[in-house]
Each structure stands twice: as C-alpha cells, then as structure tokens.
XYZ file of N, CA and C in Angstrom:
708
model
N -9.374 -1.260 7.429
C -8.383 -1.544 8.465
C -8.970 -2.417 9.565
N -10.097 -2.186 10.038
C -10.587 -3.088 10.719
C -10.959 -4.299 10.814
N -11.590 -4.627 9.126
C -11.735 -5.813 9.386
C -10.096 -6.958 9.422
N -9.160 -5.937 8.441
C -7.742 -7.149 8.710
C -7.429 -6.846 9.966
N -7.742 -5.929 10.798
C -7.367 -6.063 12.482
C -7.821 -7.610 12.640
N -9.349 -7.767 12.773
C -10.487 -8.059 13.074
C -9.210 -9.772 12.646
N -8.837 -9.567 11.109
C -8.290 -11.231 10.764
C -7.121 -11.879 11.009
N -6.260 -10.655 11.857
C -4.979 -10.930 12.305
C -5.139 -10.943 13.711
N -6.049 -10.688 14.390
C -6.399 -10.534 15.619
C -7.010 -12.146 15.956
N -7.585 -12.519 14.967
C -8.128 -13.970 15.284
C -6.941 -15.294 14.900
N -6.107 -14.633 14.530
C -4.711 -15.174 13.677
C -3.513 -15.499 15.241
N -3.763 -14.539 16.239
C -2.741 -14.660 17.200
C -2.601 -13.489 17.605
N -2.535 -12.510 16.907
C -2.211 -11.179 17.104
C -2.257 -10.161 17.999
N -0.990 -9.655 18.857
C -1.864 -9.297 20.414
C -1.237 -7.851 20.219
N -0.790 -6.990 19.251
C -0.376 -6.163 18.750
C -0.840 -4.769 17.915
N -1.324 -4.485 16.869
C -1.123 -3.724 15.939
C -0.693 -2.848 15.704
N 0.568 -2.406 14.476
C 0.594 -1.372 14.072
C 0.080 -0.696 12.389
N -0.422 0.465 12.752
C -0.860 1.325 11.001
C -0.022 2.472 11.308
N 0.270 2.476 9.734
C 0.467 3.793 9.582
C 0.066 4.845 9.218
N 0.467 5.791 9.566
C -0.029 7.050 9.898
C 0.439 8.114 9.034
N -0.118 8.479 7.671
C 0.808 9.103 6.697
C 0.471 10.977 7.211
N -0.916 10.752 7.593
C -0.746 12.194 7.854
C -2.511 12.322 8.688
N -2.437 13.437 9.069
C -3.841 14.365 10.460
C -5.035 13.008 10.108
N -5.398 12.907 9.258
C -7.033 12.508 8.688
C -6.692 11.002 9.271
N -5.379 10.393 9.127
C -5.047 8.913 9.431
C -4.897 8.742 11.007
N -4.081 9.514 11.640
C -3.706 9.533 12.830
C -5.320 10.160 13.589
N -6.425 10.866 13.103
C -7.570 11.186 14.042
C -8.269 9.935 13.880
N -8.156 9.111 12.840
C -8.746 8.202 12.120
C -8.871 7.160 12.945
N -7.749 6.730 13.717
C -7.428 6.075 15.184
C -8.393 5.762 16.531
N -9.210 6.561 16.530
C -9.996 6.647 17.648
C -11.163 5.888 16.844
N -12.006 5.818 15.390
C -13.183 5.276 14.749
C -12.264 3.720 14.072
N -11.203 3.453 14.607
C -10.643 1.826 14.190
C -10.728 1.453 15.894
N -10.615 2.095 16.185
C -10.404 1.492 18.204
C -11.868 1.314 18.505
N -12.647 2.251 18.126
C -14.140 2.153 19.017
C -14.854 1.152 17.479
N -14.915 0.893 16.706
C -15.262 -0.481 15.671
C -14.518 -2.028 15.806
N -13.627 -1.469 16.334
C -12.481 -3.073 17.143
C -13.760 -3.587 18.569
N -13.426 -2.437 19.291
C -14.042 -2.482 20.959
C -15.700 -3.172 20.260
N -16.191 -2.214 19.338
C -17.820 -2.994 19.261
C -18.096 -4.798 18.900
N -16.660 -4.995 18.194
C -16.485 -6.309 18.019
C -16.201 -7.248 19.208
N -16.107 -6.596 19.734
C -15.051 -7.054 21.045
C -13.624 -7.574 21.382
N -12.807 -6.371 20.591
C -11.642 -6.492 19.993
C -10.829 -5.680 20.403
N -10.318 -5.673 21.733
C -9.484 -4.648 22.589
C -7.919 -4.749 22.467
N -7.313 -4.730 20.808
C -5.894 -4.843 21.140
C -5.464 -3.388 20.882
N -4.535 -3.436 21.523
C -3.550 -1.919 21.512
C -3.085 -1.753 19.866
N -3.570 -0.391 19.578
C -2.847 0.171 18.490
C -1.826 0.749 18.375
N -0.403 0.639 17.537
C 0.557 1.250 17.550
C 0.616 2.262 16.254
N 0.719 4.145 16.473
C 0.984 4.647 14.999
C 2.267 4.988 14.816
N 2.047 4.565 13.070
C 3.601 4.406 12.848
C 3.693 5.930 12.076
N 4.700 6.944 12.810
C 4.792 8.052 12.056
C 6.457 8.067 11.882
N 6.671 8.780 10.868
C 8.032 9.051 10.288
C 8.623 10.185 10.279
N 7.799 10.957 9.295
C 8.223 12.187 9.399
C 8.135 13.041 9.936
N 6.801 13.299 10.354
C 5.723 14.600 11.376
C 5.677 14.484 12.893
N 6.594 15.474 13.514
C 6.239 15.142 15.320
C 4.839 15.911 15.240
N 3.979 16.859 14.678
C 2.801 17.104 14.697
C 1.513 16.009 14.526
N 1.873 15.326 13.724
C 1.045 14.249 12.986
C 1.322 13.133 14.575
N 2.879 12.719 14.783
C 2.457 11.945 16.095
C 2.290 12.659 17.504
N 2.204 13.896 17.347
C 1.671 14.584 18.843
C -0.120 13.934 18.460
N -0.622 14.030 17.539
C -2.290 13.790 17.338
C -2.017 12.314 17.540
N -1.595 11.332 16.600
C -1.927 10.136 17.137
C -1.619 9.702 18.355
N -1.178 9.951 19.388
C -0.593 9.549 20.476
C -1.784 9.634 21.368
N -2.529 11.102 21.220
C -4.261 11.056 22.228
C -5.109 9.657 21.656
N -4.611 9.040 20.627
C -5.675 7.884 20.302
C -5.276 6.886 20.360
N -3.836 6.273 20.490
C -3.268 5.187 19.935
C -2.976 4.805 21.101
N -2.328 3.475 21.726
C -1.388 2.945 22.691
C -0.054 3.379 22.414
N 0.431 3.331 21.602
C 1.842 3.379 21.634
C 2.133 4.718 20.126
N 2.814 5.167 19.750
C 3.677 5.484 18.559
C 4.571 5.238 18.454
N 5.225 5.038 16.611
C 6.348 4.486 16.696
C 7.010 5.887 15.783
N 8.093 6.460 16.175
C 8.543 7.104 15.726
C 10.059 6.790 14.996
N 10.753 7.325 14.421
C 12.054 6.628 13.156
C 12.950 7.883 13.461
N 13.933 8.007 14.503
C 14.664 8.899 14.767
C 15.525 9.207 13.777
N 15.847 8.320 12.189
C 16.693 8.658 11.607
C 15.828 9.677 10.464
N 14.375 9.736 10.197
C 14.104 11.080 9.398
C 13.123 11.858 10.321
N 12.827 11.839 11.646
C 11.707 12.356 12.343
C 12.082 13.689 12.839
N 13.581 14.059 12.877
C 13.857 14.894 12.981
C 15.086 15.970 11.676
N 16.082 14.283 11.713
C 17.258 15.345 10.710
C 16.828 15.166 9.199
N 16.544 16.134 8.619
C 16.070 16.237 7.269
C 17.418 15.929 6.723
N 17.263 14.871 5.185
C 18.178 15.412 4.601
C 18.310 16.487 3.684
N 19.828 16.474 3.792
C 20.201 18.063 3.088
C 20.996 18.043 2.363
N 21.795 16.804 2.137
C 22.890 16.371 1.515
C 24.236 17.023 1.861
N 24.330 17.194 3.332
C 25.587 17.890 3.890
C 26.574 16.593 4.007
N 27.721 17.206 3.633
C 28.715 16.215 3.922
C 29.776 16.377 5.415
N 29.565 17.301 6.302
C 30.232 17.742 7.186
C 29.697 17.896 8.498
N 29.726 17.476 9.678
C 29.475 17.997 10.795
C 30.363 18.073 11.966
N 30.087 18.758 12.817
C 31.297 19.432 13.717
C 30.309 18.776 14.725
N 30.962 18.864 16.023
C 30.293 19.209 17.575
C 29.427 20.015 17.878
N 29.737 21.195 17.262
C 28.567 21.766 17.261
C 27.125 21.831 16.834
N 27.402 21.111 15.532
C 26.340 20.906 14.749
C 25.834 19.817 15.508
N 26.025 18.702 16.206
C 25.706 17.506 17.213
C 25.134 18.515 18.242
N 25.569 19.580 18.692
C 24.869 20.193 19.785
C 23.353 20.624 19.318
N 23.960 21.626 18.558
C 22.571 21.928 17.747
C 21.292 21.433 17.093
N 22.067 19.952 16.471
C 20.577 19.412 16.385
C 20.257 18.539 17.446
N 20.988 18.059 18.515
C 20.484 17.300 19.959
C 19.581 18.529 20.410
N 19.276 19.857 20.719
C 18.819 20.733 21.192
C 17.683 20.996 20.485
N 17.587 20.523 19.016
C 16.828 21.027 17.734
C 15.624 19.458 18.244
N 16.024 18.152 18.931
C 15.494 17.183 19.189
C 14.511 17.204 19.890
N 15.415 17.859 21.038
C 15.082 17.990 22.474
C 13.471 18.934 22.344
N 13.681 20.057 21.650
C 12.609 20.799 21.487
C 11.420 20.389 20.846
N 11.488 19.546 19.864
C 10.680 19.019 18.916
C 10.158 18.049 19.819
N 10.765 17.323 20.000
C 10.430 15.781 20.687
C 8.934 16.344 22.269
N 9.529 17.484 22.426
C 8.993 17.936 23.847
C 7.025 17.678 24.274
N 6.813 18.520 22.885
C 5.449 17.946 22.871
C 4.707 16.734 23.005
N 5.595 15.997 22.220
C 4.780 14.878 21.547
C 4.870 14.179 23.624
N 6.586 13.744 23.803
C 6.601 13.368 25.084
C 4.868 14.175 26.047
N 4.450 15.190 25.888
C 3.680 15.835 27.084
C 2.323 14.860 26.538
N 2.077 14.664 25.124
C 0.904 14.682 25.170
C 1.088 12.711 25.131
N 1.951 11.921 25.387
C 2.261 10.690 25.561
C 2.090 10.444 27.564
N 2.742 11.595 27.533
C 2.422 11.217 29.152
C 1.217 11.941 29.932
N 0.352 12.607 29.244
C -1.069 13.021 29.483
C -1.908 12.148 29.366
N -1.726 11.277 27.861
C -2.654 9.915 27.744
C -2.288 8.601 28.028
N -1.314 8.542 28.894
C -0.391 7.240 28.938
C -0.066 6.375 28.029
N 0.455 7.173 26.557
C 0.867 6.319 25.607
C 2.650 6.210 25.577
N 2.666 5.336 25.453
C 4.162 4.732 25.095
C 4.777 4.796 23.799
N 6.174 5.027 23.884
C 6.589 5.838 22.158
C 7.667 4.552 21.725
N 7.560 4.424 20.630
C 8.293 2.873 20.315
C 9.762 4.018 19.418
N 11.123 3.626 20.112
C 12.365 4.565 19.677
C 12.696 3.575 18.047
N 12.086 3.649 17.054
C 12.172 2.381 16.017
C 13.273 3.152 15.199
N 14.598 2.291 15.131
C 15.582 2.557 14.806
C 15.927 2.020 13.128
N 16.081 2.497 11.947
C 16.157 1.579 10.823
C 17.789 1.061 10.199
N 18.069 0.139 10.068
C 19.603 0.313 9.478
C 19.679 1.433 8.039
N 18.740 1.244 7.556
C 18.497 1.734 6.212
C 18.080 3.010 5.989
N 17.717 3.562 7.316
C 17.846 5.172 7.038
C 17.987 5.914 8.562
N 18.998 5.953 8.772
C 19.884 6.554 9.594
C 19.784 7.883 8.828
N 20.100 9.026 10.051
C 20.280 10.847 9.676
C 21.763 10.579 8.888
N 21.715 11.853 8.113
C 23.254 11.858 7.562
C 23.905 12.297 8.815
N 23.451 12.839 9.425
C 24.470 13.390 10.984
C 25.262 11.845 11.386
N 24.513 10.789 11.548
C 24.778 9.737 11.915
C 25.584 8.798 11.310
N 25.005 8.872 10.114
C 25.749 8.253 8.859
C 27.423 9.226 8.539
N 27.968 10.312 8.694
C 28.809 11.182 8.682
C 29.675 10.055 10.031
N 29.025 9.984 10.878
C 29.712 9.491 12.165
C 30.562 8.216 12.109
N 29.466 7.569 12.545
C 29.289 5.768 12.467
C 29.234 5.498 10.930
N 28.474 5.860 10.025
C 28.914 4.908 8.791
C 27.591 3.918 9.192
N 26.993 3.289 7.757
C 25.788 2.635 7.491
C 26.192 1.476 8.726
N 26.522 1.516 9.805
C 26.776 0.268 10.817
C 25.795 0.190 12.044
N 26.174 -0.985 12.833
C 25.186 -1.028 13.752
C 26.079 -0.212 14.979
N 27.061 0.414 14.610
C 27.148 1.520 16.302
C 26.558 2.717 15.733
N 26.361 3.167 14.655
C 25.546 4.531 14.175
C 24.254 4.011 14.475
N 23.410 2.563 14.698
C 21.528 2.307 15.102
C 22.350 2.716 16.268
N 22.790 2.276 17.494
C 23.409 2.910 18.570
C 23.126 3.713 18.908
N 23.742 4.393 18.718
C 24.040 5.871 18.778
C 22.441 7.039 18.374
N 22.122 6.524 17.224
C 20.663 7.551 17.207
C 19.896 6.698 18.040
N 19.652 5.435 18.576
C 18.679 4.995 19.605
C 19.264 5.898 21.092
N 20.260 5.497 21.505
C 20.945 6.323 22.598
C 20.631 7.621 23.121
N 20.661 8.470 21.809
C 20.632 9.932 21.477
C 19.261 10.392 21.927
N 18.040 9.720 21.648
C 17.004 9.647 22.131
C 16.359 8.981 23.584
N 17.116 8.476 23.825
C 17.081 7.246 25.087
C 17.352 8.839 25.828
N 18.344 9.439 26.452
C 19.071 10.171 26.640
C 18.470 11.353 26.870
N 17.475 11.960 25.745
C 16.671 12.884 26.048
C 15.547 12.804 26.490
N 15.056 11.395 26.410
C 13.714 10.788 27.121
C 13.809 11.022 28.270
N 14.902 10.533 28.798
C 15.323 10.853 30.218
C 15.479 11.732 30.896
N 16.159 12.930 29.944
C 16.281 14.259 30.761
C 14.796 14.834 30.813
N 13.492 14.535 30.228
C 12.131 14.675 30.568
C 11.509 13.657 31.329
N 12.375 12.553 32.366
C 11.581 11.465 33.378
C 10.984 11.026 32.486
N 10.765 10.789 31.240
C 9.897 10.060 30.783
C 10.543 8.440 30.068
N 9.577 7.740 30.773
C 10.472 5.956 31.198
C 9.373 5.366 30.201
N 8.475 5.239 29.658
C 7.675 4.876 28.982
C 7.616 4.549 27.458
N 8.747 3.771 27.522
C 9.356 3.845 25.985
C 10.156 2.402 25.193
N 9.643 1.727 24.421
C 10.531 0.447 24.100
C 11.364 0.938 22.146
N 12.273 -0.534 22.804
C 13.064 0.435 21.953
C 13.414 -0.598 20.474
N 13.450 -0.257 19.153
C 13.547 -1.714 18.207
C 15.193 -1.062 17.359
N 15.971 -2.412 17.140
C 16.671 -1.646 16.404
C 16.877 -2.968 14.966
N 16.186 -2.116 13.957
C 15.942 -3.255 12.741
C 16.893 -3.614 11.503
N 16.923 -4.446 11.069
C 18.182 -4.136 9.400
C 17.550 -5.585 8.472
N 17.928 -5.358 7.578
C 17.421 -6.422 6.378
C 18.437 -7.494 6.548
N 19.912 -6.973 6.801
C 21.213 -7.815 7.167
C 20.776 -8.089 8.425
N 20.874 -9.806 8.883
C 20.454 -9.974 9.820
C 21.713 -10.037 10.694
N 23.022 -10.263 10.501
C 24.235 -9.988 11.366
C 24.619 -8.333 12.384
N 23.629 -7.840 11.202
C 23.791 -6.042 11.612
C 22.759 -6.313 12.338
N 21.484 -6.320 12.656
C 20.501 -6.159 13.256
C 20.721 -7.089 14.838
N 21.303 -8.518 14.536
C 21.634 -8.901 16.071
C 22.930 -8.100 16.495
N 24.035 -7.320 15.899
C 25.206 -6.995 16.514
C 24.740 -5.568 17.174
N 23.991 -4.890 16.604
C 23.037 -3.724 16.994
C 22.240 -3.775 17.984
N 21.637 -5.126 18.627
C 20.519 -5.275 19.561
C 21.612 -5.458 20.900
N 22.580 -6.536 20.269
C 23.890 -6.861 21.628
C 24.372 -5.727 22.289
N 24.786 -5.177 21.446
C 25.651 -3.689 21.844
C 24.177 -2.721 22.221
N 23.010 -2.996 21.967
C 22.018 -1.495 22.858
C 22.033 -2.425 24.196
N 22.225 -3.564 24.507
C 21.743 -4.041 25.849
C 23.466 -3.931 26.626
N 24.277 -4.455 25.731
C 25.654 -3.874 26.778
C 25.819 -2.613 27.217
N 25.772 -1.290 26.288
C 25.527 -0.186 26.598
C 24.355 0.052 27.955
N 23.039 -0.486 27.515
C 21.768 -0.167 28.946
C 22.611 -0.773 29.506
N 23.540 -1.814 30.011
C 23.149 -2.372 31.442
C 24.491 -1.586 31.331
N 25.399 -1.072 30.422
C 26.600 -0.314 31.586
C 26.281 1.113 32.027
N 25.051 1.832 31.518
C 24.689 3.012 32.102
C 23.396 2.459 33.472
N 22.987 1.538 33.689
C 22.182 0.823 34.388
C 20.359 1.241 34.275
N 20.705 1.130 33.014
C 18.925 1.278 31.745
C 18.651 -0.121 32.160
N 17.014 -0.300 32.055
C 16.147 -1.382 31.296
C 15.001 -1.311 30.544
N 15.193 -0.946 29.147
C 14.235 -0.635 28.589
C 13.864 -1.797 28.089
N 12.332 -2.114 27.200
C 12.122 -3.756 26.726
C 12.552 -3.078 25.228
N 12.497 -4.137 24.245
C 13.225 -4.179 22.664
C 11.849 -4.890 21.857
N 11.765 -4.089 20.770
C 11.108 -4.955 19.795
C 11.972 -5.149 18.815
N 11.843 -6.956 18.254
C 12.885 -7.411 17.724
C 12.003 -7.678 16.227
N 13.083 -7.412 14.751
C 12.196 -7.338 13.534
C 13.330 -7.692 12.527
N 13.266 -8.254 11.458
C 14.422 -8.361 10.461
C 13.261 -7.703 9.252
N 13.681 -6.676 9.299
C 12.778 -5.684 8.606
C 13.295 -5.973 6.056
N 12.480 -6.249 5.818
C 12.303 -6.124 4.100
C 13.085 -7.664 4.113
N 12.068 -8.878 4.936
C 12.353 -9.795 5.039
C 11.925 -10.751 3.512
N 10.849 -10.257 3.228
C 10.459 -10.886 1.767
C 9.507 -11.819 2.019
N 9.028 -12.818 1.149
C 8.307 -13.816 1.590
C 8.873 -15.250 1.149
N 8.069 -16.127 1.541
C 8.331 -17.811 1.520
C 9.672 -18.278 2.481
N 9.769 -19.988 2.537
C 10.807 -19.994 3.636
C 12.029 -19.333 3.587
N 12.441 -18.733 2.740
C 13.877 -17.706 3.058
C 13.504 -16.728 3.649
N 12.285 -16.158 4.070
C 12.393 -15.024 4.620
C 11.734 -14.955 6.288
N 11.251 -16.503 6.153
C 10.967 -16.976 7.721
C 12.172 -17.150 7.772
N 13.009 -18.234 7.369
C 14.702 -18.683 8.563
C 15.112 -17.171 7.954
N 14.995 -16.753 8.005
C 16.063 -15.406 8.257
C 15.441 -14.362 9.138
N 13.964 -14.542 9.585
C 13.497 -13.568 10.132
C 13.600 -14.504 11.528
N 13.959 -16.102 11.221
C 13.980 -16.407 12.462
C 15.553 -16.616 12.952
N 16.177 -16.597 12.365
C 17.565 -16.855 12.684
C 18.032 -15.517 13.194
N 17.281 -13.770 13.015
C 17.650 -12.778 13.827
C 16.993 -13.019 15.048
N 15.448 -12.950 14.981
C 14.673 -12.571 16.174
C 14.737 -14.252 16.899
N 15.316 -15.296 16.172
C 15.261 -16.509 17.234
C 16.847 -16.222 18.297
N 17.799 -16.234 17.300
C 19.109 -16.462 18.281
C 18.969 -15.375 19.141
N 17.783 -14.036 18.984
C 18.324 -12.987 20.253
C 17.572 -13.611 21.545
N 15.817 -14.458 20.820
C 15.395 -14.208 21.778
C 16.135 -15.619 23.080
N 16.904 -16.190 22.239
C 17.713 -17.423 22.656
C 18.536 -17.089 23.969
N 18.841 -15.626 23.652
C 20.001 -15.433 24.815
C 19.082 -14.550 25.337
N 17.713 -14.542 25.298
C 16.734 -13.452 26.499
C 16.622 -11.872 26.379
N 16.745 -11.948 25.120
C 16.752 -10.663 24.590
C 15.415 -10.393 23.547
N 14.454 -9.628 24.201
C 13.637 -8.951 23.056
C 12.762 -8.846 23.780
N 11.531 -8.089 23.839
C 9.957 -8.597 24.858
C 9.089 -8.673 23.466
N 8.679 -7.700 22.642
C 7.774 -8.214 21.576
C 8.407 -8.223 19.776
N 7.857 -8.853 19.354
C 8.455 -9.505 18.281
C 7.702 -9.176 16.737
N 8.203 -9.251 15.609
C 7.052 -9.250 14.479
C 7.829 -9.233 13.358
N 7.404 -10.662 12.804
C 8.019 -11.122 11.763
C 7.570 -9.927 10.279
N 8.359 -9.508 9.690
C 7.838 -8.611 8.493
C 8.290 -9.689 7.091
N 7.105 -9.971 6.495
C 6.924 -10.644 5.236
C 5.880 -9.652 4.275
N 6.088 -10.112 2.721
C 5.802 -9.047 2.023
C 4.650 -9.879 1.588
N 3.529 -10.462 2.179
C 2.444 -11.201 1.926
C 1.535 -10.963 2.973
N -0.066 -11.192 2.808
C -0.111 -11.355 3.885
C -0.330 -11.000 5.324
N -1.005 -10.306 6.218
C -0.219 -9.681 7.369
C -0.546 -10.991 7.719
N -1.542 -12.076 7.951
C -2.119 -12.921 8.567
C -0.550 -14.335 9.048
N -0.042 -13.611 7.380
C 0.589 -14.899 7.895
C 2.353 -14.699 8.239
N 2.363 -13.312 8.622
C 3.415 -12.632 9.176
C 2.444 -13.409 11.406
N 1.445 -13.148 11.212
C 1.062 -13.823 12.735
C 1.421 -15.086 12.656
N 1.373 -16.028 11.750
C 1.517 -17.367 11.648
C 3.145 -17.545 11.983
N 3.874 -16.732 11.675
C 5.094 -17.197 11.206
C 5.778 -16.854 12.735
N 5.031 -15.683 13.626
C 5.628 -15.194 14.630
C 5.262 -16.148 15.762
C-alpha cells in the first residue's frame, strides 16, 4: 500500500483512500501513515468501511477521515418488503445509537467522517420509499446529516455517487437545494462511481464531476477508473 501511496502521491495526489475490510486493516493504518511520514509523505488517509461501525470506530484513531456507506452500515438486508413510520423511527434510533461511538471517537481524534452515499446500494428502508432514485441518495444522506447534528458534530463531507451520471448530478443539485433551504454548508465529494476505463469513462466521469464543478459545486473530487490508480490522478 505504500509504495502505490508513495506513486499516486508523486502523480498529483493530495488524498487517499483504502479500504478497510476488517480490525488487522483498519490498525494497519497507523504502520502505512508512519512509512508515508519516513518518506516524507504526509497525505491524509481516508478508511473506507462499509459494513462495521466497530471496524470504523478503530480506524478513525488512525486515519484522517472515514468513509462510511449509510445504505449497508447500518440497515441490513432482510428482504422486507414493508415499512411503516414506525419502523423509520426505529431504525433512525437504531442509527443514532450505533453511529454514537464512532462520532466520540472522530471527535476525540479530530477525524472527519465522509457521509458516502451509493446509488447502487441504498437500505431497502430507502429503496421501499424513494425507489432506486436520486431523492432516496437524499434522503439516506439527510437522515444522517440530521443525526450528526443532533450530536454538534459539524465535521463531516458529504459524496453522493451513481454510475448514471444524470442521477448522480440530479442527486448532488437537490443535496445543495435542500442544505441551503435548512441553512447547512457542508463541502461534497464529487465521483461517477464504476466509471470503467479508456476515453468513455473519462468524458463521463467528466461530464458528472465537470458540469457540477461548473456551477461551484463540489470541494474534492476523484475520478474512479478500473485501471490504474495512477492514472485515475492523471485524469482528475
């Protein structure tokens, strides 16, 4: 891992994220940071966890940032076809509790939690709601926005991604109309996520993340190509 830090870092790269499949990867974090630093290689690490708020309560004491995936980090699927209000109460409360830690030990080490939203796997709670669309990324980014808040905790950017690049800019429009009508400013990481490789999957990774950042929308960016990380930096 270090040395492709080490080759994407000399590439442009003012970023990184790894992922974090489980304890041994996420402690693993602190011996890629202090082998970066001996190089003299001080960029912020981001861990990418999915499933485990345990796994990102640990990476968070080592990392700059985590990125957590609100659509499996909490609602398992179960293959329910039904939910009530209540059941929205219950698992917002089922969030709230889970989420609690990880928030304490983010704002003990001053790490920042990335709210990474996927078109492609949304909770069935969500999917029941909204439907595979960009007001269901909405809505589970929101849902979390929301409880961040009721813990003061402001330390948080927010991505909302899709392979369809029409869904992914109509999804980013509508999280910034929503912030500015509750009077939020959070920053956005902008991504056209299972972009592919060669020029179809640059103009399409640039035709999402260019026209948003056109109208001043996004703070950090990262082209995803299936080659490569070096030249996912090239392309960004």
């Amino acid at each position: 891992s270090s040395n492709q830090i080490e080759r994407i870092y000399s590439a442009g790269c003012e970023i990184v994220r790894l992922s974090c499949k489980d304890f041994k990867e996420a402690e693993n974090l602190t011996n890629i940071k202090d082998n970066l630093i001996a190089k003299g290689i001080n960029i912020p690490l981001v861990a990418d966890v999915h499933f485990s708020s345990r796994i990102a309560e640990v990476a968070a004491k080592h990392a700059k940032k985590v990125r957590i995936n609100p659509g499996n980090y909490i609602d398992k699927r179960r293959s329910k076809t039904d939910f009530t209000d209540e059941d929205d109460r219950i698992h917002q409360q089922k969030i709230l509790e889970k989420i609690k830690p990880l928030v304490d030990v983010c704002i003990h080490h001053g790490t920042s939690i990335r709210i990474g939203i996927n078109h492609g796997s949304l909770s069935e709670r969500i999917l029941f709601k909204f439907g595979n669309t960009a007001q269901g990324m909405l809505a589970s980014a929101l849902e979390f926005v929301e409880i961040f808040r009721k813990f003061d905790f402001h330390n948080f950017i927010i991505s909302m991604k899709a392979s369809h690049v029409p869904t992914m800019i109509k999804a980013n429009k509508l999280l910034v109309a929503e912030m500015k009508n509750r009077g939020y400013s959070y920053p956005l990481h902008l991504g056209v996520t299972e972009a592919g490789d060669g020029d179809y999957a640059r103009v399409k990774a640039a035709c999402g993340i260019g026209s948003l950042l056109a109208e001043n929308i996004g703070d950090t960016i990262r082209v995803s190509l299936s080659s490569d990380p070096v030249d996912e930096v090239k392309a960004g």
